[in-house]
Short mmCIF file of C-alpha atoms in Angstrom, two decimals:
data_model
loop_
_atom_site.label_atom_id
_atom_site.label_comp_id
_atom_site.label_asym_id
_atom_site.label_seq_id
_atom_site.Cartn_x
_atom_site.Cartn_y
_atom_site.Cartn_z
CA MET A 1124 16.75 34.35 -5.04
CA GLU A 1125 13.43 32.85 -5.19
CA ILE A 1126 13.07 29.58 -3.86
CA VAL A 1127 10.09 27.08 -3.92
CA ALA A 1128 9.09 24.92 -1.11
CA PHE A 1129 6.99 21.97 -1.19
CA GLY A 1130 4.69 20.24 1.29
CA VAL A 1131 4.82 23.40 3.83
CA GLN A 1132 2.28 23.04 6.57
CA ALA A 1133 0.20 25.99 7.55
CA ASP A 1134 1.96 26.21 10.95
CA GLU A 1135 5.25 26.11 9.15
CA ARG A 1136 4.80 28.67 6.75
CA PRO A 1137 5.36 31.94 8.47
CA LEU A 1138 8.34 30.33 10.42
CA LEU A 1139 9.77 29.63 6.91
CA ALA A 1140 9.06 33.09 5.39
CA LYS A 1141 10.64 34.50 8.49
CA ALA A 1142 13.80 32.74 8.54
CA PHE A 1143 14.57 33.29 4.78
CA GLU A 1144 13.52 37.16 5.23
CA GLY A 1145 16.26 39.21 4.21
CA ARG A 1146 17.86 36.46 2.29
CA HIS A 1147 15.77 35.00 -0.35
CA GLN A 1148 12.15 35.09 -1.13
CA VAL A 1149 10.19 31.87 -0.74
CA ARG A 1150 7.19 30.61 -2.51
CA SER A 1151 5.51 27.91 -0.01
CA LEU A 1152 3.26 25.49 -1.47
CA ASP A 1153 0.73 23.19 0.52
CA VAL A 1154 1.16 20.37 -2.24
CA PHE A 1155 3.92 17.56 -2.18
CA LEU A 1156 6.65 17.21 -4.66
CA ASN A 1157 5.95 14.24 -6.89
CA ARG A 1158 5.79 13.45 -10.41
CA ASP A 1159 2.81 15.48 -11.31
CA THR A 1160 3.93 18.19 -9.31
CA ALA A 1161 7.66 18.57 -10.30
CA PRO A 1162 7.14 20.85 -13.34
CA ILE A 1163 6.20 23.60 -10.97
CA ALA A 1164 9.64 23.78 -9.69
CA HIS A 1165 10.86 24.83 -13.53
CA GLY A 1166 13.13 27.89 -13.18
CA TYR A 1167 14.03 27.48 -9.55
CA GLU A 1168 17.58 26.77 -8.58
CA ILE A 1169 16.72 25.71 -5.35
CA VAL A 1170 13.67 23.59 -4.17
CA SER A 1171 12.94 22.79 -0.62
CA THR A 1172 11.04 19.68 0.27
CA SER A 1173 9.30 17.82 3.10
CA VAL A 1174 9.70 14.16 4.21
CA ASN A 1175 6.96 12.84 2.06
CA ALA A 1176 8.58 14.09 -1.24
CA ASP A 1177 9.14 11.65 -4.12
CA LEU A 1178 12.82 12.35 -5.17
CA SER A 1179 13.15 9.35 -7.43
CA ALA A 1180 15.22 9.32 -10.32
CA ASP A 1181 12.63 10.33 -12.69
CA VAL A 1182 11.44 13.46 -10.44
CA LEU A 1183 15.05 14.40 -9.97
CA GLN A 1184 15.53 14.22 -13.95
CA THR A 1185 12.38 16.69 -14.34
CA LEU A 1186 14.01 19.00 -11.60
CA SER A 1187 17.37 18.92 -13.09
CA ALA A 1188 15.86 19.74 -16.71
CA GLY A 1189 14.08 22.72 -15.33
CA GLY A 1190 17.12 24.33 -13.80
CA THR A 1191 17.13 23.11 -10.28
CA LYS A 1192 20.45 22.33 -8.78
CA MET A 1193 19.89 22.16 -5.10
CA ILE A 1194 17.33 20.25 -2.94
CA ALA A 1195 16.88 21.39 0.80
CA GLN A 1196 15.00 18.72 2.23
CA ARG A 1197 13.33 19.55 5.82
CA SER A 1198 13.80 16.49 7.64
CA THR A 1199 16.49 13.94 8.73
CA GLY A 1200 14.95 11.19 6.85
CA PHE A 1201 16.23 10.68 3.23
CA ASN A 1202 15.01 7.49 2.39
CA ASN A 1203 12.70 8.99 -0.44
CA ILE A 1204 16.04 10.45 -2.11
CA ASP A 1205 17.71 8.65 -4.98
CA LEU A 1206 21.13 9.92 -4.12
CA GLU A 1207 22.85 8.29 -6.96
CA ALA A 1208 20.72 9.70 -9.35
CA ALA A 1209 21.24 13.30 -7.86
CA ALA A 1210 24.95 12.69 -7.96
CA ASP A 1211 24.85 11.68 -11.72
CA LEU A 1212 22.66 14.88 -12.38
CA LEU A 1213 25.48 17.13 -10.48
CA MET A 1214 22.93 18.26 -8.00
CA THR A 1215 23.28 19.08 -4.42
CA ILE A 1216 21.03 17.53 -1.63
CA GLY A 1217 20.86 18.88 1.95
CA ARG A 1218 18.86 17.49 4.93
CA VAL A 1219 18.40 18.35 8.55
CA SER A 1220 20.89 16.04 10.32
CA ALA A 1221 19.37 16.71 13.83
CA TYR A 1222 16.68 18.80 15.31
CA SER A 1223 15.01 18.78 18.78
CA PRO A 1224 15.22 14.83 19.85
CA TYR A 1225 13.02 15.75 22.75
CA ALA A 1226 9.75 16.51 20.45
CA VAL A 1227 9.77 12.97 19.13
CA ALA A 1228 10.80 10.94 22.36
CA GLU A 1229 8.01 13.01 24.27
CA PHE A 1230 5.48 12.23 21.60
CA ALA A 1231 6.57 8.41 21.55
CA TRP A 1232 5.93 8.52 25.18
CA GLY A 1233 2.46 10.34 24.60
CA LEU A 1234 1.52 7.30 22.38
CA ALA A 1235 2.93 4.75 24.91
CA LEU A 1236 0.94 6.18 27.81
CA ALA A 1237 -2.21 6.66 25.75
CA VAL A 1238 -2.45 3.14 24.52
CA ASN A 1239 -1.51 1.84 28.05
CA ARG A 1240 -3.86 3.82 29.92
CA ARG A 1241 -6.60 3.58 27.21
CA ILE A 1242 -6.77 7.32 27.22
CA VAL A 1243 -8.40 7.90 23.72
CA ARG A 1244 -11.33 5.23 24.56
CA ALA A 1245 -11.76 6.83 27.74
CA ALA A 1246 -12.10 10.44 26.21
CA ASN A 1247 -14.47 9.01 23.62
CA ARG A 1248 -16.56 7.68 26.26
CA THR A 1249 -16.67 11.04 28.76
CA ARG A 1250 -18.04 12.85 25.67
CA ASN A 1251 -21.04 10.66 25.60
CA PHE A 1252 -21.31 11.01 29.40
CA ASP A 1253 -20.35 7.32 29.66
CA PHE A 1254 -18.21 7.17 33.02
CA ARG A 1255 -17.96 3.59 33.17
CA LEU A 1256 -14.05 2.00 33.77
CA ASP A 1257 -14.80 -1.14 32.18
CA GLY A 1258 -11.99 -2.11 29.63
CA LEU A 1259 -9.68 0.90 30.79
CA MET A 1260 -7.32 -0.92 33.33
CA GLY A 1261 -3.74 -0.07 32.50
CA ARG A 1262 -0.40 -1.25 33.97
CA ASP A 1263 2.24 0.57 36.18
CA LEU A 1264 5.45 1.06 33.94
CA ARG A 1265 7.82 1.35 37.11
CA GLY A 1266 9.59 -1.98 37.32
CA ARG A 1267 8.78 -3.00 33.81
CA THR A 1268 11.12 -3.32 30.96
CA ALA A 1269 11.46 -0.70 28.15
CA GLY A 1270 13.40 -1.78 25.10
CA VAL A 1271 14.77 0.90 22.87
CA ILE A 1272 15.58 -0.01 19.18
CA GLY A 1273 18.05 2.66 18.23
CA THR A 1274 19.88 4.72 21.00
CA GLY A 1275 21.07 7.66 19.22
CA ARG A 1276 19.72 11.42 20.36
CA ILE A 1277 16.19 10.43 20.13
CA GLY A 1278 16.54 7.13 21.54
CA GLU A 1279 18.75 8.52 24.49
CA ALA A 1280 15.88 11.33 25.13
CA PHE A 1281 13.41 8.12 25.32
CA THR A 1282 15.52 6.12 27.58
CA ARG A 1283 15.93 9.14 30.28
CA ILE A 1284 12.28 9.62 30.26
CA ALA A 1285 12.08 5.52 30.88
CA HIS A 1286 14.42 5.69 33.56
CA GLY A 1287 12.45 8.76 35.11
CA PHE A 1288 9.44 6.12 35.38
CA GLY A 1289 11.83 3.62 37.03
CA MET A 1290 11.79 1.07 34.35
CA ASN A 1291 14.38 -1.62 33.50
CA LEU A 1292 16.31 -0.59 30.30
CA LEU A 1293 17.25 -2.75 27.38
CA GLY A 1294 18.74 -1.57 24.29
CA TRP A 1295 19.90 -2.51 20.54
CA ASP A 1296 22.01 -0.37 18.38
CA ILE A 1297 25.20 -0.96 16.12
CA ALA A 1298 27.25 1.21 18.80
CA GLU A 1299 26.58 1.62 22.41
CA ASN A 1300 25.28 4.97 23.64
CA PRO A 1301 27.42 5.24 27.03
CA ARG A 1302 24.93 7.78 28.41
CA CYS A 1303 22.10 5.39 28.18
CA ALA A 1304 24.78 2.68 29.69
CA ALA A 1305 25.15 5.14 32.51
CA LEU A 1306 21.45 4.97 33.15
CA GLY A 1307 21.73 1.29 33.47
CA MET A 1308 20.76 0.45 29.98
CA LYS A 1309 21.84 -3.32 29.04
CA TYR A 1310 22.82 -3.65 25.36
CA VAL A 1311 21.26 -7.08 24.11
CA ALA A 1312 20.74 -8.96 20.95
CA LYS A 1313 17.44 -7.47 19.30
CA GLU A 1314 15.92 -10.88 19.80
CA GLN A 1315 16.34 -11.02 23.31
CA LEU A 1316 14.98 -7.19 23.29
CA PHE A 1317 11.89 -8.41 21.59
CA ALA A 1318 11.34 -11.18 23.75
CA GLU A 1319 11.82 -9.59 27.27
CA ALA A 1320 10.54 -6.04 26.95
CA ASP A 1321 7.30 -4.91 27.97
CA LEU A 1322 7.40 -1.74 25.95
CA ILE A 1323 9.32 -1.66 22.70
CA THR A 1324 10.07 1.72 20.84
CA LEU A 1325 11.93 2.34 17.59
CA HIS A 1326 14.31 5.09 16.92
CA VAL A 1327 16.42 3.69 13.98
CA PRO A 1328 16.31 5.21 10.53
CA LEU A 1329 15.05 3.39 7.54
CA LEU A 1330 17.59 1.58 5.68
CA GLU A 1331 17.56 -1.73 3.34
CA THR A 1332 19.02 -3.53 6.56
CA THR A 1333 16.34 -1.93 9.03
CA ARG A 1334 13.40 -2.48 6.39
CA HIS A 1335 10.88 -4.67 8.40
CA LEU A 1336 13.04 -5.09 11.40
CA VAL A 1337 9.94 -5.67 13.24
CA ASP A 1338 8.69 -8.57 11.10
CA ALA A 1339 6.46 -11.70 11.86
CA ALA A 1340 9.29 -13.15 13.59
CA ALA A 1341 10.05 -10.32 15.72
CA LEU A 1342 6.14 -10.11 16.46
CA ALA A 1343 6.06 -13.82 17.41
CA ALA A 1344 8.73 -13.28 20.08
CA MET A 1345 7.15 -10.33 21.78
CA LYS A 1346 5.23 -10.71 25.00
CA ASP A 1347 1.20 -11.03 24.27
CA ASP A 1348 1.01 -7.94 26.49
CA ALA A 1349 3.70 -5.93 25.15
CA ILE A 1350 3.25 -2.54 24.02
CA LEU A 1351 5.04 -1.33 20.54
CA ILE A 1352 5.61 2.42 19.70
CA ASN A 1353 6.78 3.65 16.25
CA SER A 1354 7.59 7.23 15.97
CA SER A 1355 10.60 6.63 13.49
CA ARG A 1356 9.71 5.31 9.88
CA GLY A 1357 6.69 3.17 8.92
CA GLY A 1358 8.76 0.66 6.86
CA LEU A 1359 10.45 -0.57 10.05
CA ILE A 1360 7.24 -2.61 10.56
CA ASP A 1361 5.70 -5.18 8.31
CA THR A 1362 2.30 -3.82 8.81
CA ALA A 1363 0.52 -7.04 7.38
CA ALA A 1364 2.23 -9.06 9.87
CA LEU A 1365 1.43 -6.56 12.73
CA VAL A 1366 -2.42 -6.80 11.74
CA GLY A 1367 -2.09 -10.58 11.82
CA THR A 1368 -0.67 -10.38 15.41
CA LEU A 1369 -3.46 -7.91 16.26
CA LYS A 1370 -6.18 -10.46 14.87
CA ALA A 1371 -4.76 -13.27 16.85
CA GLY A 1372 -5.44 -11.10 20.13
CA ARG A 1373 -1.96 -10.26 21.18
CA LEU A 1374 -0.32 -7.14 22.02
CA THR A 1375 -1.61 -4.56 24.79
CA GLY A 1376 -1.37 -1.43 22.37
CA VAL A 1377 0.33 -0.38 19.44
CA GLY A 1378 1.15 3.44 19.00
CA LEU A 1379 2.11 4.63 15.26
CA ASP A 1380 2.92 8.04 14.32
CA VAL A 1381 4.26 6.51 11.06
CA TYR A 1382 3.12 4.01 8.43
CA GLU A 1383 5.07 2.45 5.54
CA GLU A 1384 2.51 3.37 2.83
CA GLU A 1385 1.67 6.81 4.45
CA ALA A 1386 2.72 8.57 1.31
CA GLY A 1387 -0.28 10.11 -0.43
CA LEU A 1388 -2.32 9.69 2.70
CA PHE A 1389 -0.61 11.37 5.88
CA PHE A 1390 -1.06 15.44 5.75
CA PHE A 1391 -4.06 15.12 3.62
CA ASP A 1392 -7.58 15.36 4.42
CA HIS A 1393 -9.20 11.81 3.26
CA SER A 1394 -12.23 12.15 5.45
CA LEU A 1395 -14.86 12.04 2.62
CA ASP A 1396 -12.80 9.72 0.31
CA VAL A 1397 -12.92 5.88 -0.03
CA ILE A 1398 -9.59 4.53 1.33
CA ASN A 1399 -8.32 1.54 -0.76
CA ASP A 1400 -5.25 0.59 1.58
CA ASP A 1401 -7.03 -2.34 3.06
CA ILE A 1402 -4.25 -2.93 5.74
CA LEU A 1403 -4.38 0.58 6.95
CA ALA A 1404 -8.24 0.45 7.17
CA ARG A 1405 -7.86 -2.72 9.07
CA LEU A 1406 -5.20 -1.46 11.70
CA MET A 1407 -7.76 1.53 12.34
CA THR A 1408 -10.61 -1.36 13.65
CA PHE A 1409 -8.42 -2.42 16.45
CA GLY A 1410 -9.47 -0.45 19.89
CA ASN A 1411 -6.02 -0.92 21.19
CA VAL A 1412 -4.27 0.48 18.21
CA LEU A 1413 -3.49 4.43 17.95
CA VAL A 1414 -2.55 6.07 14.82
CA THR A 1415 -1.31 9.80 14.30
CA SER A 1416 0.02 11.63 11.32
CA HIS A 1417 3.75 11.62 11.40
CA GLN A 1418 3.44 14.52 14.06
CA ALA A 1419 5.88 13.63 16.58
CA TYR A 1420 8.31 16.12 15.34
CA PHE A 1421 5.94 18.95 15.06
CA THR A 1422 6.90 21.24 18.04
CA GLU A 1423 7.62 25.18 17.79
CA GLU A 1424 11.12 24.29 18.87
CA ALA A 1425 11.82 21.36 16.25
CA VAL A 1426 10.33 23.06 13.40
CA GLY A 1427 12.15 26.29 14.17
CA ARG A 1428 15.53 24.25 14.29
CA ILE A 1429 14.36 22.62 11.03
CA VAL A 1430 13.59 25.77 9.05
CA GLU A 1431 17.07 27.26 10.69
CA THR A 1432 19.18 24.36 9.53
CA THR A 1433 17.26 24.59 6.03
CA VAL A 1434 18.40 28.26 5.59
CA THR A 1435 22.03 27.06 6.56
CA ASN A 1436 21.92 24.51 4.06
CA VAL A 1437 21.03 26.96 1.34
CA GLN A 1438 23.50 29.44 2.41
CA ASP A 1439 26.25 26.75 2.42
CA TYR A 1440 25.37 25.73 -1.07
CA LEU A 1441 25.59 29.24 -2.52
CA ALA A 1442 28.78 29.66 -0.77
CA GLY A 1443 30.24 26.55 -2.05
CA ARG A 1444 30.56 25.10 1.59
CA SER A 1445 30.08 21.37 2.47
CA SER A 1446 28.84 20.20 5.90
CA GLU A 1447 27.43 17.27 7.85
CA ASN A 1448 23.86 18.15 6.46
CA MET A 1449 24.99 17.61 2.80
CA LEU A 1450 24.17 14.22 1.43
CA VAL A 1451 25.48 15.04 -2.10
CA THR A 1452 27.70 18.10 -3.10
CA ARG A 1453 27.53 19.12 -6.74
CA GLY A 1454 27.43 15.47 -7.63
CA GLN A 1455 29.91 14.07 -5.28
CA LEU A 1456 28.50 11.68 -2.61
CA PRO A 1457 30.27 11.36 0.54
CA THR A 1458 32.08 8.28 1.11
CA ALA A 1459 29.81 6.58 3.80
CA ALA A 1460 26.85 7.02 1.10
CA ARG A 1461 28.56 5.21 -1.76
#
C-alpha cells in the first residue's frame, strides 16, 4: 500500500522511508495538509499528517470523499483535528501519545537559560567583535522557584532538571505526580504559582479549558522579573496580553517555541515576505524575547519514536486493532473524547 505523508521535514524524510521499508511505500511531501492541498490525497486510504495540518470538518470531508479512511498524525497534540467529524465519516484517527519527554524538557531549559543569561544577544554582539558585558547580567537559578504548569512526562523531566539546579519547586496539574512530589514539589493553585514562581514553564495540552491559561490576569500576577517559557502549544498564552505586559517593561525574559497563530508561518521560509501578523511582528522586537519555530521535539530520538509509533498505528489500523494512540477507531470515539 502507498501512503501519502504531508508536512515531512527534510531530516524526517529518510527516517520515515526507512521505518516503512518492506511494509508500505511512502510518498513524502513537504507541503502541509489544508483545504488547498487535501485533493492531493485522493486515492490514498492512509494519510499521515504533521501537527500543523488543518483537519477541520471540511478538509476531512474532502479526504473521505477521495477514499481516505485512516489518518496517522505524527504528533501528540490533536487540537487541529475535528474528532466528531472524523467519527461521523467513519474514519480512524491515530496519533503519537508519547515520545521522548527529554527532547522537549531539555529544549525548554535551553530557552530558559538563553533568555536568563542573554546568550543570543551576547552571541550577536561577539560576531561583530563587541565584547562588552553591558546589559548581559543574568541571575543564579539556584534557590529560586520554578513553577511547572503540567507535570506529566515532560513536566516531570523539566522538574528533575530544575531539582538538579537546586530550585524550589511549585506545580499545578489536575492530578499530582508522586515522582515530582518526591523531588520536593509543592502543588498549589495556579494563581499562587503565577505569583510566586521566578521561572514558569508550560507543559499542558491545548484544550478549551486551557486556552489562554496565561491571560492578562495571570500575567499581571507574575513577578515583574519572572521568566516565562512555552514549549507546549501557542494557544496557552494570550499573546496580545503578553505583548502588553512586555511593553510595560515587565518580565525578565520570554522563551516561546510555539505561537497561537503559527499555522502557515512556522516551518516555512518567510524571510522575503511581508509579515501581516502584527502581534508576532511586535513580539519579535523585544530584546528579552526568544522565539523558535516549534522545534523542541526535533531530536533524533524523539522523531525516531514518532515515526516508529506512526508505523505501529498504521499496522494496527490494517489489522483492525485499537490502542491508546487511537483517537477515533472506524468512526468510534473513545468515551473520554465524547
